[in-house]
mmCIF file of C-alpha atoms in Angstrom:
data_model
loop_
_atom_site.group_PDB
_atom_site.id
_atom_site.type_symbol
_atom_site.label_atom_id
_atom_site.label_comp_id
_atom_site.label_asym_id
_atom_site.label_seq_id
_atom_site.Cartn_x
_atom_site.Cartn_y
_atom_site.Cartn_z
ATOM 1 C CA MET H 1 147.879 115.981 144.598
ATOM 2 C CA THR H 2 145.418 114.694 147.221
ATOM 3 C CA GLU H 3 148.025 112.244 148.483
ATOM 4 C CA ILE H 4 150.538 115.077 148.945
ATOM 5 C CA ILE H 5 148.021 117.200 150.850
ATOM 6 C CA ASN H 6 147.061 114.297 153.089
ATOM 7 C CA SER H 7 150.727 113.615 153.828
ATOM 8 C CA ASN H 8 151.390 117.251 154.709
ATOM 9 C CA LEU H 9 148.460 117.319 157.110
ATOM 10 C CA GLU H 10 150.228 114.828 159.363
ATOM 11 C CA ILE H 11 153.160 117.128 160.112
ATOM 12 C CA ASN H 12 153.224 118.080 163.818
ATOM 13 C CA GLN H 13 149.701 116.778 164.323
ATOM 14 C CA PRO H 14 148.850 115.161 167.661
ATOM 15 C CA LYS H 15 148.891 111.363 167.325
ATOM 16 C CA SER H 16 145.119 111.031 167.046
ATOM 17 C CA MET H 17 142.455 108.768 165.648
ATOM 18 C CA ASP H 18 142.162 108.441 161.886
ATOM 19 C CA GLU H 19 138.714 109.779 160.982
ATOM 20 C CA HIS H 20 138.795 108.064 157.613
ATOM 21 C CA GLN H 21 139.183 104.632 159.178
ATOM 22 C CA LYS H 22 136.566 105.384 161.873
ATOM 23 C CA MET H 23 138.248 103.328 164.548
ATOM 24 C CA GLU H 24 135.004 101.985 165.948
ATOM 25 C CA SER H 25 131.940 101.268 163.830
ATOM 26 C CA THR H 26 128.986 103.467 164.713
ATOM 27 C CA SER H 27 126.728 100.890 163.045
ATOM 28 C CA GLN H 28 127.318 98.590 166.039
ATOM 29 C CA PHE H 29 126.071 101.169 168.539
ATOM 30 C CA ASP H 30 122.385 101.254 169.449
ATOM 31 C CA PRO H 31 121.521 104.673 170.954
ATOM 32 C CA LYS H 32 118.278 103.203 172.340
ATOM 33 C CA SER H 33 120.028 100.605 174.485
ATOM 34 C CA SER H 34 120.042 102.770 177.632
ATOM 35 C CA LEU H 35 116.457 104.050 177.319
ATOM 36 C CA ASN H 36 113.632 103.010 179.596
ATOM 37 C CA ALA H 37 110.150 102.066 178.316
ATOM 38 C CA ASP H 38 108.752 105.597 178.701
ATOM 39 C CA GLN H 39 111.684 107.132 176.853
ATOM 40 C CA LEU H 40 111.341 104.628 174.015
ATOM 41 C CA ILE H 41 107.690 105.597 173.596
ATOM 42 C CA LYS H 42 108.594 109.296 173.566
ATOM 43 C CA LEU H 43 111.320 108.705 170.966
ATOM 44 C CA GLN H 44 108.838 106.867 168.713
ATOM 45 C CA GLU H 45 106.256 109.626 169.178
ATOM 46 C CA PHE H 46 108.857 112.307 168.466
ATOM 47 C CA ASP H 47 110.006 110.538 165.300
ATOM 48 C CA ARG H 48 106.436 110.029 164.086
ATOM 49 C CA GLU H 49 105.444 113.667 164.676
ATOM 50 C CA LEU H 50 108.549 114.970 162.908
ATOM 51 C CA LYS H 51 108.219 112.874 159.721
ATOM 52 C CA SER H 52 105.630 115.100 158.072
ATOM 53 C CA PHE H 53 107.805 118.175 158.588
ATOM 54 C CA LEU H 54 110.775 116.794 156.663
ATOM 55 C CA LEU H 55 111.057 117.783 153.008
ATOM 56 C CA GLU H 56 114.373 116.526 151.640
ATOM 57 C CA ASP H 57 116.545 113.420 151.862
ATOM 58 C CA TRP H 58 119.322 115.230 153.740
ATOM 59 C CA GLU H 59 116.832 116.210 156.438
ATOM 60 C CA GLU H 60 115.806 112.594 157.029
ATOM 61 C CA GLU H 61 119.465 111.544 157.131
ATOM 62 C CA TRP H 62 120.313 114.273 159.653
ATOM 63 C CA CYS H 63 117.284 113.402 161.851
ATOM 64 C CA ASN H 64 118.683 110.041 162.942
ATOM 65 C CA GLU H 65 118.001 108.506 166.353
ATOM 66 C CA ARG H 66 121.112 110.007 167.935
ATOM 67 C CA CYS H 67 120.052 113.462 166.770
ATOM 68 C CA LEU H 68 116.485 113.061 168.017
ATOM 69 C CA LEU H 69 117.726 111.888 171.405
ATOM 70 C CA ARG H 70 119.934 114.977 171.785
ATOM 71 C CA TYR H 71 116.905 117.219 171.310
ATOM 72 C CA LEU H 72 114.793 115.151 173.692
ATOM 73 C CA ARG H 73 117.477 115.313 176.384
ATOM 74 C CA ALA H 74 117.932 119.054 175.816
ATOM 75 C CA ARG H 75 114.237 119.605 176.609
ATOM 76 C CA ASN H 76 114.078 117.071 179.444
ATOM 77 C CA TRP H 77 112.071 114.572 177.374
ATOM 78 C CA ASP H 78 109.210 116.986 176.714
ATOM 79 C CA THR H 79 108.224 115.907 173.200
ATOM 80 C CA LYS H 80 106.360 119.116 172.311
ATOM 81 C CA LYS H 81 109.245 121.357 173.373
ATOM 82 C CA SER H 82 111.722 119.034 171.662
ATOM 83 C CA LEU H 83 109.651 119.103 168.474
ATOM 84 C CA ASP H 84 109.519 122.906 168.465
ATOM 85 C CA MET H 85 113.270 123.029 169.036
ATOM 86 C CA ILE H 86 114.255 120.607 166.281
ATOM 87 C CA LYS H 87 111.847 122.189 163.775
ATOM 88 C CA ALA H 88 113.496 125.559 164.415
ATOM 89 C CA THR H 89 116.891 123.952 163.787
ATOM 90 C CA ILE H 90 115.731 122.323 160.554
ATOM 91 C CA VAL H 91 114.444 125.679 159.284
ATOM 92 C CA TRP H 92 117.803 127.207 160.247
ATOM 93 C CA ARG H 93 119.721 124.403 158.500
ATOM 94 C CA ARG H 94 117.603 124.863 155.370
ATOM 95 C CA GLN H 95 118.705 128.495 155.276
ATOM 96 C CA ILE H 96 122.375 128.054 156.239
ATOM 97 C CA ARG H 97 123.104 124.481 155.067
ATOM 98 C CA PRO H 98 125.993 123.994 157.549
ATOM 99 C CA ASP H 99 126.785 120.610 155.990
ATOM 100 C CA CYS H 100 127.580 122.337 152.684
ATOM 101 C CA ILE H 101 129.983 124.986 154.012
ATOM 102 C CA SER H 102 133.454 124.417 152.574
ATOM 103 C CA ALA H 103 136.932 125.675 153.432
ATOM 104 C CA GLN H 104 136.725 127.929 150.401
ATOM 105 C CA ASP H 105 133.618 129.611 151.837
ATOM 106 C CA VAL H 106 135.495 130.590 155.018
ATOM 107 C CA ASP H 107 138.997 130.925 153.601
ATOM 108 C CA ILE H 108 139.444 134.489 154.892
ATOM 109 C CA GLU H 109 138.855 133.237 158.443
ATOM 110 C CA LEU H 110 141.077 130.184 157.955
ATOM 111 C CA ASN H 111 143.974 132.365 156.832
ATOM 112 C CA ASN H 112 145.514 133.188 160.231
ATOM 113 C CA SER H 113 147.912 131.757 162.793
ATOM 114 C CA GLY H 114 145.206 129.603 164.383
ATOM 115 C CA LYS H 115 142.192 131.290 165.948
ATOM 116 C CA ILE H 116 139.860 128.268 165.663
ATOM 117 C CA TYR H 117 141.054 124.797 164.766
ATOM 118 C CA ARG H 118 140.612 121.170 165.772
ATOM 119 C CA GLY H 119 143.487 119.084 167.109
ATOM 120 C CA GLY H 120 143.592 115.942 169.232
ATOM 121 C CA TYR H 121 141.065 114.106 171.411
ATOM 122 C CA ASP H 122 140.504 113.617 175.114
ATOM 123 C CA LYS H 123 140.478 110.193 176.784
ATOM 124 C CA GLN H 124 136.783 109.800 175.979
ATOM 125 C CA LYS H 125 137.635 110.412 172.307
ATOM 126 C CA ARG H 126 135.926 113.796 172.286
ATOM 127 C CA PRO H 127 137.585 116.143 169.751
ATOM 128 C CA LEU H 128 139.461 119.184 171.042
ATOM 129 C CA VAL H 129 138.744 122.523 169.410
ATOM 130 C CA TYR H 130 141.078 125.428 170.165
ATOM 131 C CA LEU H 131 139.733 128.991 170.163
ATOM 132 C CA LYS H 132 142.389 131.710 170.394
ATOM 133 C CA PRO H 133 140.889 135.229 170.158
ATOM 134 C CA GLY H 134 144.370 136.768 170.359
ATOM 135 C CA ARG H 135 145.051 135.445 166.861
ATOM 136 C CA ASP H 136 142.003 137.086 165.319
ATOM 137 C CA ASN H 137 143.181 138.977 162.243
ATOM 138 C CA THR H 138 139.868 140.121 160.720
ATOM 139 C CA ASP H 139 137.539 142.914 161.784
ATOM 140 C CA ASP H 140 133.917 144.103 161.796
ATOM 141 C CA LYS H 141 133.706 144.005 157.998
ATOM 142 C CA VAL H 142 133.496 140.227 158.046
ATOM 143 C CA LYS H 143 131.415 139.688 161.210
ATOM 144 C CA ASP H 144 128.967 137.440 159.352
ATOM 145 C CA LEU H 145 131.826 135.375 157.973
ATOM 146 C CA LYS H 146 133.168 134.893 161.502
ATOM 147 C CA LEU H 147 129.831 133.366 162.486
ATOM 148 C CA LEU H 148 129.886 131.133 159.402
ATOM 149 C CA TYR H 149 133.391 129.997 160.380
ATOM 150 C CA PHE H 150 132.167 129.037 163.844
ATOM 151 C CA ILE H 151 129.318 127.025 162.298
ATOM 152 C CA TYR H 152 131.786 125.353 159.916
ATOM 153 C CA MET H 153 133.970 124.253 162.836
ATOM 154 C CA MET H 154 130.981 123.085 164.908
ATOM 155 C CA GLU H 155 129.794 120.966 162.005
ATOM 156 C CA LYS H 156 133.228 119.408 161.425
ATOM 157 C CA ALA H 157 133.906 118.819 165.129
ATOM 158 C CA SER H 158 130.488 117.193 165.525
ATOM 159 C CA LYS H 159 131.289 114.790 162.702
ATOM 160 C CA ALA H 160 134.701 114.106 164.241
ATOM 161 C CA ALA H 161 133.042 113.224 167.555
ATOM 162 C CA GLU H 162 130.696 110.768 165.864
ATOM 163 C CA ALA H 163 133.496 109.221 163.800
ATOM 164 C CA ALA H 164 135.832 108.734 166.769
ATOM 165 C CA HIS H 165 133.508 106.722 168.999
ATOM 166 C CA PRO H 166 130.226 104.819 168.539
ATOM 167 C CA SER H 167 128.444 106.975 171.120
ATOM 168 C CA GLY H 168 130.507 110.105 170.449
ATOM 169 C CA GLU H 169 128.642 113.403 170.372
ATOM 170 C CA LYS H 170 130.418 115.974 172.513
ATOM 171 C CA ILE H 171 133.212 118.459 171.874
ATOM 172 C CA ILE H 172 135.813 119.958 174.214
ATOM 173 C CA TRP H 173 136.719 123.629 173.681
ATOM 174 C CA ILE H 174 140.033 125.077 174.848
ATOM 175 C CA VAL H 175 139.747 128.870 174.864
ATOM 176 C CA ASP H 176 142.977 130.834 175.175
ATOM 177 C CA TRP H 177 142.878 134.612 175.559
ATOM 178 C CA LYS H 178 146.657 134.980 175.461
ATOM 179 C CA ASP H 179 147.831 138.039 173.488
ATOM 180 C CA HIS H 180 144.267 139.309 173.184
ATOM 181 C CA LYS H 181 144.201 143.071 172.877
ATOM 182 C CA GLN H 182 141.149 145.214 173.427
ATOM 183 C CA GLY H 183 140.400 146.881 170.104
ATOM 184 C CA GLY H 184 141.880 144.026 168.074
ATOM 185 C CA GLY H 185 139.584 141.987 165.848
ATOM 186 C CA LEU H 186 135.953 142.975 166.347
ATOM 187 C CA SER H 187 134.844 146.122 168.152
ATOM 188 C CA PRO H 188 133.601 145.515 171.730
ATOM 189 C CA MET H 189 129.970 146.000 170.675
ATOM 190 C CA ASN H 190 130.218 143.593 167.749
ATOM 191 C CA SER H 191 132.139 141.120 169.902
ATOM 192 C CA ILE H 192 129.159 140.993 172.276
ATOM 193 C CA LYS H 193 126.700 140.670 169.385
ATOM 194 C CA LEU H 194 128.700 137.836 167.865
ATOM 195 C CA ALA H 195 129.008 136.087 171.233
ATOM 196 C CA LYS H 196 125.214 136.204 171.666
ATOM 197 C CA GLU H 197 124.721 134.709 168.197
ATOM 198 C CA VAL H 198 127.266 131.976 168.902
ATOM 199 C CA ILE H 199 125.559 131.135 172.211
ATOM 200 C CA ASN H 200 122.174 130.983 170.504
ATOM 201 C CA ILE H 201 123.477 128.630 167.809
ATOM 202 C CA LEU H 202 125.342 126.433 170.268
ATOM 203 C CA GLN H 203 122.408 126.065 172.671
ATOM 204 C CA ASN H 204 119.547 125.827 170.180
ATOM 205 C CA HIS H 205 121.041 124.219 167.084
ATOM 206 C CA TYR H 206 123.825 122.036 168.533
ATOM 207 C CA PRO H 207 122.241 120.840 171.806
ATOM 208 C CA GLU H 208 124.107 118.282 173.898
ATOM 209 C CA ARG H 209 127.293 118.885 171.895
ATOM 210 C CA LEU H 210 129.323 120.790 174.481
ATOM 211 C CA GLY H 211 131.424 118.478 176.619
ATOM 212 C CA GLY H 212 133.237 121.347 178.320
ATOM 213 C CA ALA H 213 134.961 124.683 177.708
ATOM 214 C CA TYR H 214 138.233 125.514 179.484
ATOM 215 C CA VAL H 215 139.324 129.155 179.526
ATOM 216 C CA PHE H 216 143.032 130.054 179.842
ATOM 217 C CA HIS H 217 144.760 133.447 180.256
ATOM 218 C CA ALA H 218 141.482 135.319 180.753
ATOM 219 C CA PRO H 219 142.179 139.091 180.585
ATOM 220 C CA VAL H 220 140.557 141.697 182.823
ATOM 221 C CA ILE H 221 138.095 142.467 180.013
ATOM 222 C CA TRP H 222 136.888 138.861 180.116
ATOM 223 C CA HIS H 223 135.126 139.377 183.446
ATOM 224 C CA ALA H 224 133.179 142.363 182.114
ATOM 225 C CA PHE H 225 132.456 140.430 178.924
ATOM 226 C CA TRP H 226 131.225 137.444 180.955
ATOM 227 C CA ARG H 227 128.837 139.627 182.995
ATOM 228 C CA VAL H 228 127.247 140.824 179.766
ATOM 229 C CA ILE H 229 126.855 137.453 178.029
ATOM 230 C CA SER H 230 126.250 135.080 180.963
ATOM 231 C CA PRO H 231 122.525 135.958 181.308
ATOM 232 C CA PHE H 232 122.039 134.491 177.828
ATOM 233 C CA ILE H 233 123.638 131.148 178.764
ATOM 234 C CA ASP H 234 121.534 128.405 180.319
ATOM 235 C CA GLU H 235 122.635 126.882 183.620
ATOM 236 C CA THR H 236 123.612 123.530 182.086
ATOM 237 C CA THR H 237 125.977 125.244 179.653
ATOM 238 C CA LYS H 238 127.372 127.517 182.380
ATOM 239 C CA SER H 239 128.253 124.483 184.485
ATOM 240 C CA LYS H 240 130.497 123.244 181.652
ATOM 241 C CA ILE H 241 132.582 126.443 181.408
ATOM 242 C CA HIS H 242 135.707 126.413 183.582
ATOM 243 C CA MET H 243 138.376 129.033 184.251
ATOM 244 C CA VAL H 244 141.922 127.644 184.390
ATOM 245 C CA LYS H 245 144.391 129.933 186.160
ATOM 246 C CA ASP H 246 147.516 127.803 185.818
ATOM 247 C CA ALA H 247 148.234 125.188 183.132
ATOM 248 C CA LYS H 248 150.515 123.261 185.509
ATOM 249 C CA LYS H 249 148.641 123.532 188.824
ATOM 250 C CA ASN H 250 145.039 122.494 189.414
ATOM 251 C CA ASN H 251 144.500 122.147 185.667
ATOM 252 C CA PRO H 252 141.406 119.928 185.221
ATOM 253 C CA ILE H 253 142.160 118.964 181.639
ATOM 254 C CA LEU H 254 145.431 117.202 182.524
ATOM 255 C CA SER H 255 143.493 114.215 183.871
ATOM 256 C CA MET H 256 141.129 114.244 180.885
ATOM 257 C CA ILE H 257 143.603 114.370 177.991
ATOM 258 C CA ASP H 258 146.693 112.309 177.227
ATOM 259 C CA SER H 259 149.801 114.478 177.094
ATOM 260 C CA SER H 260 150.464 113.641 173.439
ATOM 261 C CA GLN H 261 147.019 114.968 172.476
ATOM 262 C CA LEU H 262 147.367 118.324 174.242
ATOM 263 C CA GLU H 263 149.498 121.320 173.253
ATOM 264 C CA LYS H 264 152.396 122.245 175.549
ATOM 265 C CA GLU H 265 150.856 125.621 176.353
ATOM 266 C CA TYR H 266 148.099 123.843 178.259
ATOM 267 C CA GLY H 267 150.168 121.207 180.048
ATOM 268 C CA GLY H 268 150.588 118.615 177.277
ATOM 269 C CA SER H 269 153.553 117.566 175.144
ATOM 270 C CA SER H 270 152.288 118.247 171.605
ATOM 271 C CA ASP H 271 154.276 120.753 169.541
ATOM 272 C CA TYR H 272 151.449 121.185 167.061
ATOM 273 C CA GLN H 273 150.953 124.669 165.661
ATOM 274 C CA TYR H 274 148.292 125.627 163.159
ATOM 275 C CA ASN H 275 149.638 126.406 159.690
ATOM 276 C CA TYR H 276 147.289 127.844 157.086
ATOM 277 C CA GLU H 277 149.024 126.417 154.028
ATOM 278 C CA ARG H 278 149.180 122.948 155.550
ATOM 279 C CA ASP H 279 145.881 122.863 157.455
ATOM 280 C CA ARG H 280 143.350 124.894 155.464
ATOM 281 C CA LEU H 281 141.901 121.793 153.747
ATOM 282 C CA LYS H 282 142.240 119.452 156.744
ATOM 283 C CA GLU H 283 138.575 119.514 157.733
ATOM 284 C CA ASP H 284 137.187 119.160 154.212
ATOM 285 C CA LEU H 285 139.483 116.210 153.508
ATOM 286 C CA ALA H 286 138.413 114.441 156.699
ATOM 287 C CA PHE H 287 134.707 115.320 156.338
ATOM 288 C CA PRO H 288 133.852 116.518 152.814
ATOM 289 C CA PRO H 289 131.019 119.072 152.568
ATOM 290 C CA ASN H 290 127.766 117.905 150.981
ATOM 291 C CA ASN H 291 126.926 119.245 147.543
#
């Protein structure tokens, strides 16, 4: 049965790296190789201070050097601020256990025509995640599940980034507002609340993960929405969010992504379309949840 599912997952997929084979061994990459003497000392201090806070084996595994360095960079190498930040994330991960979320846990959100899914890589081997609010088919009743679905996809995309390249960490988001209708999906108020929660999680619990976000077909409501949520976004994150007015002209992602890896709607040549029956187990098969 597993062989059949794996075979079906390949239909219409962009010709991308095989996560199971892990094209390049991460064991050969030393994340400390680019650090100066002062940064090495701060990394050692950070690691030493954090040890006593860790309670379980999964926490020690998650707090590897690459993870610690992301938190240090996010707080400009201030070890105290970095320590406060990572401790808050560990407490959050103890409560949520993102690594244990399975497709079954978010099946209601997976069952759509493709509102969030991963497909393809850019030339730096950063995974592409598509977000299409116009395909949202659930409402306010499952707002918490929507947030869980976002966390599920962040966790899987993060693992895909690390599997694709020895130094891989970042994710590229392609956000398409096509066919979005005001009043569809969440109510405007809950949409803003959810956006604030997503921003908080992205900035505080997945630091240094965003490689870029490219927004297509932004509706008039987007500009009002952006005015409301932008004060909650730090300047570094803001600098990575780009509006794309035309997929064929002045489209920045065309130079970043091979045509075969990018869907036609955004200037590529891939015919891939999300299919629930075929794709619902794709992420769990590539990166099984911890139990």
